[in-house]
Tab-separated table of C-alpha atoms and ligand atoms in Angstrom:
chain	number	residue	atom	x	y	z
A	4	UNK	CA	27.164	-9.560	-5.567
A	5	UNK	CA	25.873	-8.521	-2.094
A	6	UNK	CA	23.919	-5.840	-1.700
A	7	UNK	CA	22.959	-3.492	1.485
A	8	UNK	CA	19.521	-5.758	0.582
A	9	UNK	CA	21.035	-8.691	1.095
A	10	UNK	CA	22.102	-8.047	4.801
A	11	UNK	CA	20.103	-9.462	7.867
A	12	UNK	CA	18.951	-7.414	10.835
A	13	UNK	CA	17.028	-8.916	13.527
A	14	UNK	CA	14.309	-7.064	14.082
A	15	UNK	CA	12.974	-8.760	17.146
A	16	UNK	CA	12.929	-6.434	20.543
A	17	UNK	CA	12.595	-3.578	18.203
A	18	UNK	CA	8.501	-3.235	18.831
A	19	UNK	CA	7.925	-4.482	15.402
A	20	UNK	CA	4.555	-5.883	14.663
A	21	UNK	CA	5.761	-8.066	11.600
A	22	UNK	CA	8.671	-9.855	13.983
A	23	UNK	CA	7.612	-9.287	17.448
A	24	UNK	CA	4.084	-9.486	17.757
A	25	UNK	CA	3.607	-13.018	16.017
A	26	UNK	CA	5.404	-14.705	19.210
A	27	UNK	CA	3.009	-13.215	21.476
A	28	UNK	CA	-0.233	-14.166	18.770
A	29	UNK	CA	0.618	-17.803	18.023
A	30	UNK	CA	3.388	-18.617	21.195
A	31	UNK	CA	6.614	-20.046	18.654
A	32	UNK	CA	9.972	-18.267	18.482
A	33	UNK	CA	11.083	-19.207	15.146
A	34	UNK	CA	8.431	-18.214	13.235
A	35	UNK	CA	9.672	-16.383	9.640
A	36	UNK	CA	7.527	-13.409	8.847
A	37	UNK	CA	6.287	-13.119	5.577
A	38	UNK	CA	3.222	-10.891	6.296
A	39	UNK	CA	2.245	-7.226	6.913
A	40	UNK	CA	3.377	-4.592	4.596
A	41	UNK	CA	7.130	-3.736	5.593
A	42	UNK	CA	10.266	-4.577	4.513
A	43	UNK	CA	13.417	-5.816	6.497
A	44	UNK	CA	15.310	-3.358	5.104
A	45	UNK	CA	17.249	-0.341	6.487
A	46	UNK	CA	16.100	2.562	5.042
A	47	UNK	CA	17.921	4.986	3.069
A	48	UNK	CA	20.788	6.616	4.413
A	49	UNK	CA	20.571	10.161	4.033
A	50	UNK	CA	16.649	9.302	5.683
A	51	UNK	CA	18.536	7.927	8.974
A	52	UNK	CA	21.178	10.528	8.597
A	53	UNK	CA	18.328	13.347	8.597
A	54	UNK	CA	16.529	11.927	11.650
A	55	UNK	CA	20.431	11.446	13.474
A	56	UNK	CA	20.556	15.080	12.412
A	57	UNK	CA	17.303	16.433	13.968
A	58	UNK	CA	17.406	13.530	17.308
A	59	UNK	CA	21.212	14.929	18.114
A	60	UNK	CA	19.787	18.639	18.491
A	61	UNK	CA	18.290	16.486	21.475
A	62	UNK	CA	14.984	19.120	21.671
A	63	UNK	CA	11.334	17.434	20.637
A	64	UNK	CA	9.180	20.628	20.393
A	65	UNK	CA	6.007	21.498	17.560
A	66	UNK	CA	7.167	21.721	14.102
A	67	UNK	CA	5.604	23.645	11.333
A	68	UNK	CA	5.191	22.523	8.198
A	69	UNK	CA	8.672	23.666	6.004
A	70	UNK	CA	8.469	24.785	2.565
A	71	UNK	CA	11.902	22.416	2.065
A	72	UNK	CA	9.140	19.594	2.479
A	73	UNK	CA	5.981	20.684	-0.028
A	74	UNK	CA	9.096	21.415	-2.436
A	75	UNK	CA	10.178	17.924	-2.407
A	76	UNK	CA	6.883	16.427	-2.878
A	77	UNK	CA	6.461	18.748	-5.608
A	78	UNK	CA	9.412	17.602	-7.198
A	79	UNK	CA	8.835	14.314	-6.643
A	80	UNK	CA	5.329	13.807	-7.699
A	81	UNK	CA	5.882	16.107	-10.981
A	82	UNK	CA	9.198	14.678	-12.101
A	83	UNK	CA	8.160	10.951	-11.896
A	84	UNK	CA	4.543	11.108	-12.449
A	85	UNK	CA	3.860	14.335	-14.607
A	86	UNK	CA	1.790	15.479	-11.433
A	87	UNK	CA	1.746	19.108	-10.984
A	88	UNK	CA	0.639	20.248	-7.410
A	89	UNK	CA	0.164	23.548	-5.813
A	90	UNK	CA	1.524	23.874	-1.821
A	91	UNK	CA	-2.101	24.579	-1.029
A	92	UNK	CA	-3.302	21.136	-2.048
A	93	UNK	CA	-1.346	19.330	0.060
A	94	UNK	CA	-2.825	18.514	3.355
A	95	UNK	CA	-0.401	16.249	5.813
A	96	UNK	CA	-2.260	13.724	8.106
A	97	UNK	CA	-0.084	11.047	10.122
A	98	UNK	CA	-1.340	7.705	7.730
A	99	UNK	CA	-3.224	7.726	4.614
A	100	UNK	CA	-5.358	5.091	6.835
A	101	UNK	CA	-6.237	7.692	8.907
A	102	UNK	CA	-6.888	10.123	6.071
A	103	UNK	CA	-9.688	7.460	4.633
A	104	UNK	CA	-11.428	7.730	7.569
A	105	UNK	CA	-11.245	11.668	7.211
A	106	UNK	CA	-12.823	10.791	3.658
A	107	UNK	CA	-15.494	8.253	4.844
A	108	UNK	CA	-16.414	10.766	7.635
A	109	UNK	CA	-16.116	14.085	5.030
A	110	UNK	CA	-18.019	12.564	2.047
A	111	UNK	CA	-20.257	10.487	3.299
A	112	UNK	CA	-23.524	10.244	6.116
A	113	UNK	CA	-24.223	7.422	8.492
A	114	UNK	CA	-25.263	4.156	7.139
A	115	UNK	CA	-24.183	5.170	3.709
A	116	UNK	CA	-22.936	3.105	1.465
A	117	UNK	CA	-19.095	2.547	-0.467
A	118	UNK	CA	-17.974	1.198	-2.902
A	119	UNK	CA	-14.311	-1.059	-2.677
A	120	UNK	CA	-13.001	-3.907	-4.384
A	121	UNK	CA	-12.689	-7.435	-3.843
A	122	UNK	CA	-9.986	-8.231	-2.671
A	123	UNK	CA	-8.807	-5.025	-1.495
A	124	UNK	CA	-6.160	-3.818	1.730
A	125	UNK	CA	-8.456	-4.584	4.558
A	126	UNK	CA	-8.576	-1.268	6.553
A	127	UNK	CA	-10.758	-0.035	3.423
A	128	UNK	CA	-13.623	-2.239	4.538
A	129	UNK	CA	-12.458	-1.874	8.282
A	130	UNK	CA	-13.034	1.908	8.589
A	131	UNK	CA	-16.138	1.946	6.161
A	132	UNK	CA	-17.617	0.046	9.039
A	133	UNK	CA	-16.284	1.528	11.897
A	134	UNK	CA	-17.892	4.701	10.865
A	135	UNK	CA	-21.184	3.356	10.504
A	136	UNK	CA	-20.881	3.245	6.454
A	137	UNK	CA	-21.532	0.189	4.872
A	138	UNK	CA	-19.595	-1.700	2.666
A	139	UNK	CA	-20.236	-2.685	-0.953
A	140	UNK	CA	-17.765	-4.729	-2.396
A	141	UNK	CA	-17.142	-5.151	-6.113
A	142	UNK	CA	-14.999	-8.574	-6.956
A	143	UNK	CA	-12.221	-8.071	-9.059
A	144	UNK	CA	-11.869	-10.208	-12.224
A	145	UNK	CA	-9.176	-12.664	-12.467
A	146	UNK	CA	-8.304	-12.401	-16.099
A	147	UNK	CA	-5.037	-12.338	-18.498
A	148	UNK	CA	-3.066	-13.141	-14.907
A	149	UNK	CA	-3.952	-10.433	-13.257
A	150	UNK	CA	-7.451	-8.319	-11.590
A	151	UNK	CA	-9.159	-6.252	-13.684
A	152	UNK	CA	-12.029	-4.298	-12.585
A	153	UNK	CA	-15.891	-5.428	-13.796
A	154	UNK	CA	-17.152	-2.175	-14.081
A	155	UNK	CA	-20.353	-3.906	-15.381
A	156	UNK	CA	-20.848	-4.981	-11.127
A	157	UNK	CA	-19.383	-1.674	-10.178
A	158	UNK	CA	-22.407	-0.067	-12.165
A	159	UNK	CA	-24.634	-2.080	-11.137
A	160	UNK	CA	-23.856	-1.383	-7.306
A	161	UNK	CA	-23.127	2.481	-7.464
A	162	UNK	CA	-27.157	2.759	-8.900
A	163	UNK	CA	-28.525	-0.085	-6.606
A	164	UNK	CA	-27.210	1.147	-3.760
A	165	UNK	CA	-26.930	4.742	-3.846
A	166	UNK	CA	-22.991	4.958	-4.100
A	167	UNK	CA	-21.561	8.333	-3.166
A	168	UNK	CA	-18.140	7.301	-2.599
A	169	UNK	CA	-15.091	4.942	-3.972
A	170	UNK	CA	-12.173	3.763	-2.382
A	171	UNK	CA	-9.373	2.757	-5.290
A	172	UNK	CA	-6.179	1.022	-4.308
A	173	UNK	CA	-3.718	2.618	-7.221
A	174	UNK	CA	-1.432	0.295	-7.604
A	175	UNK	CA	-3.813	-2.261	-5.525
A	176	UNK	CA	-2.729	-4.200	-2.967
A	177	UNK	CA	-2.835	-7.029	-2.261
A	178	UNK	CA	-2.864	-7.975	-6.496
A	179	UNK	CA	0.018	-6.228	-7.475
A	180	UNK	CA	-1.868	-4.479	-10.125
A	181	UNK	CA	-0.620	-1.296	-11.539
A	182	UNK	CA	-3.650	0.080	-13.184
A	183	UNK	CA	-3.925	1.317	-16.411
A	184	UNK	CA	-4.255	5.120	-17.683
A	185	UNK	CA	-7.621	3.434	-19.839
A	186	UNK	CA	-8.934	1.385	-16.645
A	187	UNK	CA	-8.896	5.001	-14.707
A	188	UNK	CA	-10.355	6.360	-17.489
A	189	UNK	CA	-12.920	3.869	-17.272
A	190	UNK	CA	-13.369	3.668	-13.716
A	191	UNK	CA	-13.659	7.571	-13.316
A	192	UNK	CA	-15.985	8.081	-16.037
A	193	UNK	CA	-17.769	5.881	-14.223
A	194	UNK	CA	-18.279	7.415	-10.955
A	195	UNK	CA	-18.072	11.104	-12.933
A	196	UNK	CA	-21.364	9.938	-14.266
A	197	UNK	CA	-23.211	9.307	-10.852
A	198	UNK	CA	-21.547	11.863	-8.843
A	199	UNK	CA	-19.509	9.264	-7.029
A	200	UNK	CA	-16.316	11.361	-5.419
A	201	UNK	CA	-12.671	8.393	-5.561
A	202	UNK	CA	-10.265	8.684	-3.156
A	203	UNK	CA	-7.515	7.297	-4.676
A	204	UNK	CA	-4.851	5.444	-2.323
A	205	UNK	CA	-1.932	5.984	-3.886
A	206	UNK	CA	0.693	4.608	-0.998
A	207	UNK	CA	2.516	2.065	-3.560
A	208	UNK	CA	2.632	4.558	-6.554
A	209	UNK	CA	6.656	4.253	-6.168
A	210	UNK	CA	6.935	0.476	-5.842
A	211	UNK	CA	6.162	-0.561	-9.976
A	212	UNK	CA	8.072	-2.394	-11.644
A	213	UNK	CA	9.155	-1.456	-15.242
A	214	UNK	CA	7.380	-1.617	-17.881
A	215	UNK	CA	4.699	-0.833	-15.634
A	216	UNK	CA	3.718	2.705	-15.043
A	217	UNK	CA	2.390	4.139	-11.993
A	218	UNK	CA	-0.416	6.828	-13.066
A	219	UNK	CA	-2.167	9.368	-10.732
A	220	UNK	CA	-5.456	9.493	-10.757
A	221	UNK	CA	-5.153	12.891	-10.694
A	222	UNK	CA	-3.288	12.683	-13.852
A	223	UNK	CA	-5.861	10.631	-16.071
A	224	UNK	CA	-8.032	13.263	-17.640
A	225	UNK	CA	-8.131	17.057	-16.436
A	226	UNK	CA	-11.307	17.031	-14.808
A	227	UNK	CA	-10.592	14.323	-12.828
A	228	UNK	CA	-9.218	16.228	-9.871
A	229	UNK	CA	-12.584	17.860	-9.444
A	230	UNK	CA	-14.433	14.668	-8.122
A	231	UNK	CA	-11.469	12.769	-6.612
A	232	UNK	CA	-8.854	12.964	-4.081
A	233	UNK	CA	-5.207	11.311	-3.809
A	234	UNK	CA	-3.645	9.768	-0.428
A	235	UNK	CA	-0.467	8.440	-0.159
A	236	UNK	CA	3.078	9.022	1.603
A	237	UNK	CA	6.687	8.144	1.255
A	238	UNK	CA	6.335	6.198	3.891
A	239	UNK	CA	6.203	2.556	2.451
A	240	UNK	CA	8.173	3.540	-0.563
A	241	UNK	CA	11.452	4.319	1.692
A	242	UNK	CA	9.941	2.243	4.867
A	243	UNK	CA	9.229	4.596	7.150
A	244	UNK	CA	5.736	3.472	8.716
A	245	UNK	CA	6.924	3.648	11.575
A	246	UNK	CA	7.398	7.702	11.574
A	247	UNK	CA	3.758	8.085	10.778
A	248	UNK	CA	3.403	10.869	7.844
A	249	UNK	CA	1.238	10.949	4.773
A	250	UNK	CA	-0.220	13.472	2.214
A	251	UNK	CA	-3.809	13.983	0.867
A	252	UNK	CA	-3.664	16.230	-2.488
A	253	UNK	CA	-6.762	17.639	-2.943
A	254	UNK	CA	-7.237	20.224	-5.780
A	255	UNK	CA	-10.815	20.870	-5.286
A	256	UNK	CA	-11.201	23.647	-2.991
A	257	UNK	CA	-14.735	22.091	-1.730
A	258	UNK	CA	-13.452	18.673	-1.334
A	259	UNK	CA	-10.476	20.245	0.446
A	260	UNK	CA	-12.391	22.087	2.628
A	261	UNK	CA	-14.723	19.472	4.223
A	262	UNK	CA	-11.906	17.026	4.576
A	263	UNK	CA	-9.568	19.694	6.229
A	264	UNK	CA	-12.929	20.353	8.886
A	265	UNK	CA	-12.588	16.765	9.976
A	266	UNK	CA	-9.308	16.622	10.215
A	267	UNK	CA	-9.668	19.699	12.305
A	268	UNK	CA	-12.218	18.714	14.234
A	269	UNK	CA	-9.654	15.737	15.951
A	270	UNK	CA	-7.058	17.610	15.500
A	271	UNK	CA	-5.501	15.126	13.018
A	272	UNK	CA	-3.196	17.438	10.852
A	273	UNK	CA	-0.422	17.921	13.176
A	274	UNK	CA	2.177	14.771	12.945
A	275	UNK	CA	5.339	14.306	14.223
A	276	UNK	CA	8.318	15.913	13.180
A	277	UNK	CA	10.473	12.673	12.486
A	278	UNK	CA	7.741	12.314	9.630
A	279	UNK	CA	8.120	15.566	8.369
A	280	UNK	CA	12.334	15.043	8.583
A	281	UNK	CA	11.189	11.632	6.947
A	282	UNK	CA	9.809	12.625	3.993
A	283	UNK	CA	11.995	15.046	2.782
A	284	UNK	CA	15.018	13.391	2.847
A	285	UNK	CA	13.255	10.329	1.051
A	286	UNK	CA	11.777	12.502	-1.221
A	287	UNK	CA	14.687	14.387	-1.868
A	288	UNK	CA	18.042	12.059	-1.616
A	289	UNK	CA	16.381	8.358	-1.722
A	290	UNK	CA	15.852	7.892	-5.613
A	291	UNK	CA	18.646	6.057	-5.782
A	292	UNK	CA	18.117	3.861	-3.001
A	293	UNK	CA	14.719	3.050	-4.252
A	294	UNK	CA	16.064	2.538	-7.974
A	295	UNK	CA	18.412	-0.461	-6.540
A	296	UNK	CA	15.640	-1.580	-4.065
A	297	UNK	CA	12.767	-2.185	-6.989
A	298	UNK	CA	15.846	-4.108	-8.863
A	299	UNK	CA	15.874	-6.640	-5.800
A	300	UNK	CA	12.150	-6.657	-5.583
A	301	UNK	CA	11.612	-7.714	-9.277
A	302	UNK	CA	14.342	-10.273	-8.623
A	303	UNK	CA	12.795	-11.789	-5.548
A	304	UNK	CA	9.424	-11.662	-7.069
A	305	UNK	CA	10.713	-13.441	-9.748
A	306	UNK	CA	12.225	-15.968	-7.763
A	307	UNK	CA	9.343	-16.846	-6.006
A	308	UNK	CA	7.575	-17.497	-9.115
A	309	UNK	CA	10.442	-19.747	-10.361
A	310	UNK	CA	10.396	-21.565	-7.367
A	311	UNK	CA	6.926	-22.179	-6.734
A	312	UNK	CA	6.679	-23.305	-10.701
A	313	UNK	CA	9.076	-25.691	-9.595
A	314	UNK	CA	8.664	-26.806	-6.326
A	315	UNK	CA	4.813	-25.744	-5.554
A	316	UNK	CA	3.180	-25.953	-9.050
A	317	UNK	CA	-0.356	-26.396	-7.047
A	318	UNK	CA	0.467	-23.466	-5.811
A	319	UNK	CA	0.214	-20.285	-8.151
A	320	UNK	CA	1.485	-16.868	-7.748
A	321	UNK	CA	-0.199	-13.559	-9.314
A	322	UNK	CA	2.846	-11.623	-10.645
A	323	UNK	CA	3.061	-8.189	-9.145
A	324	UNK	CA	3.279	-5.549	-11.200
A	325	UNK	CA	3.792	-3.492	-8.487
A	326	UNK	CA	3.901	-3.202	-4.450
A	327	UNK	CA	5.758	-6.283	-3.110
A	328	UNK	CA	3.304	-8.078	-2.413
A	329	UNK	CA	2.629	-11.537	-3.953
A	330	UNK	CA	-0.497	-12.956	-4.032
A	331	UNK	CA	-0.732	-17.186	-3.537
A	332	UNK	CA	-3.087	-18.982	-4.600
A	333	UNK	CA	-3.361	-22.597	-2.278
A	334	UNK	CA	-6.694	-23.239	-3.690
A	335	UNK	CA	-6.090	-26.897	-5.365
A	336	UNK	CA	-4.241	-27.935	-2.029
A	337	UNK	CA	-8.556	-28.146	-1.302
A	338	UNK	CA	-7.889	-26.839	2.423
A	339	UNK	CA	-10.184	-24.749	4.193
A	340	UNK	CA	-8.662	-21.178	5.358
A	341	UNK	CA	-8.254	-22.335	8.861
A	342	UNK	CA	-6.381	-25.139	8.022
A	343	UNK	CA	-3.971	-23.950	5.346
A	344	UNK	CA	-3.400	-20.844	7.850
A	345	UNK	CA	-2.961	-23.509	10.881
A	346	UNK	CA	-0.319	-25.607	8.745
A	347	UNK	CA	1.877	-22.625	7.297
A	348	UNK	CA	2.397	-21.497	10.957
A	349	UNK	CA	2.550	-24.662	13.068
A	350	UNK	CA	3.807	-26.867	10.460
A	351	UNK	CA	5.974	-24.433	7.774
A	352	UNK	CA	6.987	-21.646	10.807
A	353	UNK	CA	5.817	-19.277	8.544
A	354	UNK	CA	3.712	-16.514	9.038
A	355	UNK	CA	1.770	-14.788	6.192
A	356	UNK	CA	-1.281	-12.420	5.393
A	357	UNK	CA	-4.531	-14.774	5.180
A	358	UNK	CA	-6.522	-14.174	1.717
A	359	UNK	CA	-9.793	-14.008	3.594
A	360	UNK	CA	-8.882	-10.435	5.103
A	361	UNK	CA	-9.278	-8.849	2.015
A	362	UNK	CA	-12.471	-10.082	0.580
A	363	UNK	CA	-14.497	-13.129	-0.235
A	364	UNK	CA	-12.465	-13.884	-2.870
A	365	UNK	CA	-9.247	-14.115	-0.398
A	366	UNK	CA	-10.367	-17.724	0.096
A	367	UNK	CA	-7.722	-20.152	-0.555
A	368	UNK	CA	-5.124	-17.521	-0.918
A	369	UNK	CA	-2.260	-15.939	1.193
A	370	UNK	CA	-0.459	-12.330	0.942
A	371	UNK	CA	3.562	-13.066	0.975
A	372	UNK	CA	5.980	-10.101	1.741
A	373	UNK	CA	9.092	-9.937	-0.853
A	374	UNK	CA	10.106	-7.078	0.989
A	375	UNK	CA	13.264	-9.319	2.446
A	376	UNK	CA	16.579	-10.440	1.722
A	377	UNK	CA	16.355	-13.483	-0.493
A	378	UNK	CA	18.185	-15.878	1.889
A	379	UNK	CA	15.054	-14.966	4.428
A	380	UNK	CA	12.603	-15.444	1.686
A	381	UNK	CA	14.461	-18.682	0.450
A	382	UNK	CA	14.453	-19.829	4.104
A	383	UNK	CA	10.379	-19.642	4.172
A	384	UNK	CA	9.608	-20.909	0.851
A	385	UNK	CA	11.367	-23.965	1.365
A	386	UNK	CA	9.763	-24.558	4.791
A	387	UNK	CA	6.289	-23.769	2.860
A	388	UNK	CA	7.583	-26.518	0.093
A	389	UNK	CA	8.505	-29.086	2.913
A	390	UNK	CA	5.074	-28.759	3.710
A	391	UNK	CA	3.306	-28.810	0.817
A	392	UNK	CA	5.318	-29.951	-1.750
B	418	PLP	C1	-2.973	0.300	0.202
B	418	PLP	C2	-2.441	0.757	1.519
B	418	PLP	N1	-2.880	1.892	2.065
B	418	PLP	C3	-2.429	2.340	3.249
B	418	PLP	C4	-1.475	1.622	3.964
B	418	PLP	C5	-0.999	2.123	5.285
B	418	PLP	O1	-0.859	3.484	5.287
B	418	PLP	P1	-0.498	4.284	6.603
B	418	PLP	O2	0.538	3.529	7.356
B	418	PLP	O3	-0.013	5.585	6.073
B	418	PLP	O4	-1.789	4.436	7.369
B	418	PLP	C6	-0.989	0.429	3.427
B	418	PLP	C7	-0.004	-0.359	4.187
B	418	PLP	O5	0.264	-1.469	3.880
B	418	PLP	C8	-1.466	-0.010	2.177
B	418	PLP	O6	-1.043	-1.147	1.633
């Protein structure tokens, strides 16, 4: 059956970076993107009804902050994760990128050192060091066919080096892992013990597939809001980056007040309305939309796996257990990186993340994008399987 998934939009002359910026970057015009971290799909209706709604009125002034919105994050957060939260500890910030450099720049000093996994979504490591922090990367384990943390080498490295702060991707990109209520446990006893504060990117908590369960970290143990923060957004569950709106829940009063006096200090928590409009109407009308879009995520995850088992077996796949994200492993084609990323574009026409942004251990590997309707993602595994098969 065909699904509202299932339809093709071109995207290109819409200002996209995943369609239009890859013709400018490596000169081809029939490249298929399978890289950064949106989908090709429209988002849910009563989300583009909302913004109709609000663009018709035809008048772009300041917004405030509506108590329709905190109540729907409320809802949402305690209905599907058991997360109680209070309207005051919700601050708003246009990007939970954004909001970790708030973090680096609130919890930390110049030339200070945090902690993030290896791999891990680039812009962790990015804005560490474009704040003049420095980064200390822990490699995640490959193990039982999936990353687990080695909080033996996170140890190690918080008391060597004088951690003070943790960036956590929960569920981590670009893995797929949906970590564990006992890993957290773990993990934040961990940094409880040597005063390390977590912020806790949260962005994919809505993208797991079942049985996996997305836990807050917030959630794990009561004291565990005391030393940690939470950032994420409805944004890349209902794909919306484009509208620019995200949430930092902070329940400790001291953490909230130093990372409110950056923010204030840029003037970084005012966003735009069509955000704010955003949200809500995800938050509050898109469960359904999202049900039927994980449904076609598992399914095209799936397929990719069956079809690389079949067609690629040198190449393996890390099943997600959440985001959609999939996570290739070319190493036994014995490429370098510049190579295998040279003969996926000007050989397969396809474009996807290279492994090597995220860490070390991103050698030999790619980032693919599910986040598309299968014929698309058909279309670019057979022109990787032409290749490489
Ligand atoms: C783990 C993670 N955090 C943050 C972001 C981006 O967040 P924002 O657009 O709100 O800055 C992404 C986007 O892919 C992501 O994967």
């Amino acid at each position: 059956m065909m699904t509202d998934f299932d339809r093709q939009y071109s995207r290109l002359g819409t200002a996209s970076v995943k369609w239009d910026s890859i013709r400018e970057t490596y000169g081809k015009d029939d490249l298929i993107p399978l890289w950064v971290a949106d989908m090709d799909f429209m988002a849910p209706r009563p989300v583009i009804k909302a913004l109709q709604d609000y663009t018709e009125k035809g008048i772009f002034g300041y917004s405030v902050f509506p108590d329709s919105l905190y109540d729907a994050i409320i809802d949402w957060e305690q209905t599907r994760y058991d997360y109680p939260l209070k309207k005051e500890e919700i601050l708003f910030s246009p990007g939970v990128v954004p909001s970790i450099g708030v973090a680096i720049q609130a919890y930390t000093a110049p030339g200070d050192t945090v902690l993030i996994h290896d791999p891990v979504y680039h812009p962790f490591a990015n804005m560490v060091k474009a704040n003049g922090r420095v980064v200390s990367a822990s490699p995640l384990l490959e193990q039982n066919g999936h990353f687990e943390m080695d909080l033996a080498d996170m140890e190690a490295r918080i008391k060597a080096e004088n951690i003070k702060l943790f960036i956590l991707c929960n569920p981590h990109n670009p893995g797929g892992r949906v970590w564990l209520r006992e890993e957290l446990l773990a993990v934040g006893r961990l940094c409880q013990k040597y005063g390390v504060t977590v912020v806790a990117d949260e962005i994919h908590q809505d993208l797991v597939f079942a049985p996996h369960r997305h836990v807050s970290f917030h959630t794990v143990a009561p004291d565990f809001a005391d030393f940690s923060i939470i950032l994420t957004a409805a944004t890349k569950t209902f794909n919306l980056a484009g509208i620019k709106n995200s949430m930092a829940y902070i329940k400790n009063a001291e953490l909230r007040r130093t990372f409110h006096q950056v923010q204030e200090m840029t003037e970084q928590a005012t966003i735009s309305t069509f955000g704010l409009i955003g949200t809500e109407a995800a938050y509050r009308y898109g469960e359904p939309w999202l049900t039927e879009l994980l449904a076609y995520l598992a399914e095209n995850s799936r397929f990719t796996h069956d079809f690389l088992t079949e067609k690629l077996p040198r190449v393996t796949m890390m099943l997600p257990e959440g985001t959609y994200l999939a996570w290739l492993d070319f190493s036994q084609l014995g490429l370098t990186d510049a190579q295998l990323q040279k003969r996926l574009v000007e050989e397969a026409g396809v474009v996807l993340n290279a492994g090597t942004i995220f860490g070390k251990q991103g050698n030999g590997h790619m980032r693919l994008n599910l986040a598309c309707p299968k014929e698309t993602l058909t279309a670019g595994l057979e022109r990787i399987a032409a290749v490489f098969g």
